[in-house]
Amino acid sequence: MGASASGGAKPRRRILLVTYYWHPANVVALNRIDAFARYLSLAGHEVTVLTTTAHAARSSRSGTTGAPGGRARVRVVRAFDAASSAFLRRLLGREPVPDEGGLAPDHHVPPPLVGSLFVPDPTVASWVPWALAAALRLARRVDAVVTSSSPEAVHLVGFALRTLGVPWVADFREPWFAEIDRVQFPLAAQRKLDALLERGVVRRADRITTATAPIAKDLADRYGVTATTVTNAWDPEFERLVANRSGVERRAERRMLVHAGSLTARSGRSPRPLAAALAQLRDSHPDEYRKLDLVLAGPVSDAERAELAPFAGEGPVRFVGRLERGPVLALEREADGLLLLTSASPFEASGKIFEYLAAGRPILALADGNAAAAIVRETGTGVVVPLDDPARVAAVLAAFVRGELDAAYTPRNLDRYRQPNPVHLLERLIEDAIASRANRGTRAPGPHARVGQPGSRAVAV
């Protein structure tokens, strides 16, 4: 089981992970909690995942024992979710959950009326009551609970268990208020309740973890608490998925720049800055424009295709469509460079960036001012260009074609963004939470200050 910092045996803990997303859902958000479950299990802990029936195949909607990967053994408990009800989905005009599991195409966008009714989000009515009942049945058999949002209502399960004395770590994959896909509540009373719920979660949790440093800083600034960044990371488990070849042929005498995944999976992200830069490149650097091969590997909407159509065909843009995971990972390694397109949100660091770090290719990040930009700069893995400066982006694209950006790839500090290092940090924080609750329910002394105490801060480790 390993040893503790004091040299003794590391305690084997019973850990409950509460998450709305779990297998077989195929979403980037799942990578984080999957790594938590798997590496905590591999470290010798007994891990139970509490999740929803909404994403499960009909044959596997009862509690089961599963293994996300490797030698990990993870117990899975699925609580009923009204979002999985075929009758209710038909009533609301929603597509059915696929028989094989996963997510309906509209899973992340509740009907406007439904989304505006429930605070902090619709799962507070569709899933949380059943999840809470299941959690209460499990409470006597767990040493700590970790709740991971979004959706934000997941934290209400941790809040309830904490009142029973269960040590609680609240994990924020996204910021609560600043999450750009959240509905805007029409009533002042709803907005006030939303704020009170966030405050209650942040101030009652024994430990707070966040996916990015800006989220931790935001919580520290607004509530005077200590929030620790447990970053997302590349999981070596996925190396086995890398295909021998992507199947995407190179174009002769061109430099291949690859963008993998959806262009605008999030609100606020747009291909427009890229289109403006390509137009600028065509006008100011025609030779480099002809030698650029910009491969877009992922789903493309009609609007996105129309935006970039002037640069397709004989131009630099190629739409190769959605590829399976293995060929995508291979394509990232075959490329001369990797394009990262983000929004202006300071909190954003999409899961794609960690694949890019593992690919070992220079990154061109249209990401100035956000968490993704900070990661690229910290790791020395590429260049960062402001989203709103097409002339500068065009100049960097021209430099890429000429091979001048290769010198910008000087990788360092990559271990922090490789599993299981972030989960080892989470493991220590869980132990801190347990120790703090054992000490008459107070927070442990040291770097984790008492909630609201002057000197509390965000911690990036």
mmCIF file with all atom_site columns, N, CA and C in Angstrom, residues 7 9 14 21 88 100 146 175 199 207 285 301 317 333 345 366 426 441:
data_model
loop_
_atom_site.group_PDB
_atom_site.id
_atom_site.type_symbol
_atom_site.label_atom_id
_atom_site.label_alt_id
_atom_site.label_comp_id
_atom_site.label_asym_id
_atom_site.label_entity_id
_atom_site.label_seq_id
_atom_site.pdbx_PDB_ins_code
_atom_site.Cartn_x
_atom_site.Cartn_y
_atom_site.Cartn_z
_atom_site.occupancy
_atom_site.B_iso_or_equiv
_atom_site.pdbx_formal_charge
_atom_site.auth_seq_id
_atom_site.auth_comp_id
_atom_site.auth_asym_id
_atom_site.auth_atom_id
_atom_site.pdbx_PDB_model_num
ATOM 1  N N  . GLY A 1 7   ? 6.693   7.697  7.224   1.00 0.00 ? 7   GLY A N  1
ATOM 2  C CA . GLY A 1 7   ? 7.345   6.404  7.139   1.00 0.00 ? 7   GLY A CA 1
ATOM 3  C C  . GLY A 1 7   ? 6.437   5.240  7.450   1.00 0.00 ? 7   GLY A C  1
ATOM 4  N N  . ALA A 1 9   ? 2.743   2.898  7.248   1.00 0.00 ? 9   ALA A N  1
ATOM 5  C CA . ALA A 1 9   ? 1.948   2.384  6.147   1.00 0.00 ? 9   ALA A CA 1
ATOM 6  C C  . ALA A 1 9   ? 0.883   3.400  5.757   1.00 0.00 ? 9   ALA A C  1
ATOM 7  N N  . ARG A 1 14  ? -11.680 4.215  2.093   1.00 0.00 ? 14  ARG A N  1
ATOM 8  C CA . ARG A 1 14  ? -12.890 3.934  1.324   1.00 0.00 ? 14  ARG A CA 1
ATOM 9  C C  . ARG A 1 14  ? -13.410 5.284  0.817   1.00 0.00 ? 14  ARG A C  1
ATOM 10 N N  . TYR A 1 21  ? -20.994 12.386 -14.798 1.00 0.00 ? 21  TYR A N  1
ATOM 11 C CA . TYR A 1 21  ? -20.494 11.738 -16.011 1.00 0.00 ? 21  TYR A CA 1
ATOM 12 C C  . TYR A 1 21  ? -19.681 10.503 -15.650 1.00 0.00 ? 21  TYR A C  1
ATOM 13 N N  . LEU A 1 88  ? -40.486 10.914 -20.329 1.00 0.00 ? 88  LEU A N  1
ATOM 14 C CA . LEU A 1 88  ? -40.228 12.338 -20.115 1.00 0.00 ? 88  LEU A CA 1
ATOM 15 C C  . LEU A 1 88  ? -39.454 12.943 -21.281 1.00 0.00 ? 88  LEU A C  1
ATOM 16 N N  . GLU A 1 100 ? -27.156 1.611  -26.405 1.00 0.00 ? 100 GLU A N  1
ATOM 17 C CA . GLU A 1 100 ? -25.834 1.141  -26.005 1.00 0.00 ? 100 GLU A CA 1
ATOM 18 C C  . GLU A 1 100 ? -25.194 2.021  -24.940 1.00 0.00 ? 100 GLU A C  1
ATOM 19 N N  . VAL A 1 146 ? -15.686 12.682 -2.497  1.00 0.00 ? 146 VAL A N  1
ATOM 20 C CA . VAL A 1 146 ? -15.230 13.685 -3.449  1.00 0.00 ? 146 VAL A CA 1
ATOM 21 C C  . VAL A 1 146 ? -16.367 13.922 -4.430  1.00 0.00 ? 146 VAL A C  1
ATOM 22 N N  . PRO A 1 175 ? -15.725 26.652 -13.287 1.00 0.00 ? 175 PRO A N  1
ATOM 23 C CA . PRO A 1 175 ? -16.179 27.609 -12.290 1.00 0.00 ? 175 PRO A CA 1
ATOM 24 C C  . PRO A 1 175 ? -17.700 27.616 -12.215 1.00 0.00 ? 175 PRO A C  1
ATOM 25 N N  . ARG A 1 199 ? -21.736 29.639 -2.263  1.00 0.00 ? 199 ARG A N  1
ATOM 26 C CA . ARG A 1 199 ? -21.072 30.037 -1.021  1.00 0.00 ? 199 ARG A CA 1
ATOM 27 C C  . ARG A 1 199 ? -21.098 28.898 0.005   1.00 0.00 ? 199 ARG A C  1
ATOM 28 N N  . ARG A 1 207 ? -11.964 20.406 1.859   1.00 0.00 ? 207 ARG A N  1
ATOM 29 C CA . ARG A 1 207 ? -10.913 20.777 0.918   1.00 0.00 ? 207 ARG A CA 1
ATOM 30 C C  . ARG A 1 207 ? -11.572 21.112 -0.417  1.00 0.00 ? 207 ARG A C  1
ATOM 31 N N  . HIS A 1 285 ? 1.081   36.856 -46.948 1.00 0.00 ? 285 HIS A N  1
ATOM 32 C CA . HIS A 1 285 ? 2.123   35.827 -47.065 1.00 0.00 ? 285 HIS A CA 1
ATOM 33 C C  . HIS A 1 285 ? 1.642   34.751 -48.040 1.00 0.00 ? 285 HIS A C  1
ATOM 34 N N  . SER A 1 301 ? -19.668 21.872 -37.896 1.00 0.00 ? 301 SER A N  1
ATOM 35 C CA . SER A 1 301 ? -21.039 22.275 -38.156 1.00 0.00 ? 301 SER A CA 1
ATOM 36 C C  . SER A 1 301 ? -21.139 22.976 -39.505 1.00 0.00 ? 301 SER A C  1
ATOM 37 N N  . VAL A 1 317 ? -6.991  24.608 -45.898 1.00 0.00 ? 317 VAL A N  1
ATOM 38 C CA . VAL A 1 317 ? -7.874  23.910 -44.958 1.00 0.00 ? 317 VAL A CA 1
ATOM 39 C C  . VAL A 1 317 ? -8.354  22.581 -45.529 1.00 0.00 ? 317 VAL A C  1
ATOM 40 N N  . ARG A 1 333 ? 0.667   13.070 -33.530 1.00 0.00 ? 333 ARG A N  1
ATOM 41 C CA . ARG A 1 333 ? 2.102   12.778 -33.524 1.00 0.00 ? 333 ARG A CA 1
ATOM 42 C C  . ARG A 1 333 ? 2.719   12.884 -34.914 1.00 0.00 ? 333 ARG A C  1
ATOM 43 N N  . SER A 1 345 ? -12.419 33.081 -22.352 1.00 0.00 ? 345 SER A N  1
ATOM 44 C CA . SER A 1 345 ? -12.614 32.808 -20.928 1.00 0.00 ? 345 SER A CA 1
ATOM 45 C C  . SER A 1 345 ? -11.272 32.585 -20.233 1.00 0.00 ? 345 SER A C  1
ATOM 46 N N  . LEU A 1 366 ? -4.129  29.817 -29.913 1.00 0.00 ? 366 LEU A N  1
ATOM 47 C CA . LEU A 1 366 ? -4.911  31.047 -29.950 1.00 0.00 ? 366 LEU A CA 1
ATOM 48 C C  . LEU A 1 366 ? -5.635  31.115 -28.618 1.00 0.00 ? 366 LEU A C  1
ATOM 49 N N  . LEU A 1 426 ? -4.291  14.776 -5.130  1.00 0.00 ? 426 LEU A N  1
ATOM 50 C CA . LEU A 1 426 ? -5.650  14.597 -4.631  1.00 0.00 ? 426 LEU A CA 1
ATOM 51 C C  . LEU A 1 426 ? -5.670  13.636 -3.446  1.00 0.00 ? 426 LEU A C  1
ATOM 52 N N  . GLY A 1 441 ? -13.710 18.437 13.660  1.00 0.00 ? 441 GLY A N  1
ATOM 53 C CA . GLY A 1 441 ? -14.381 19.080 12.538  1.00 0.00 ? 441 GLY A CA 1
ATOM 54 C C  . GLY A 1 441 ? -13.725 20.352 12.082  1.00 0.00 ? 441 GLY A C  1
#
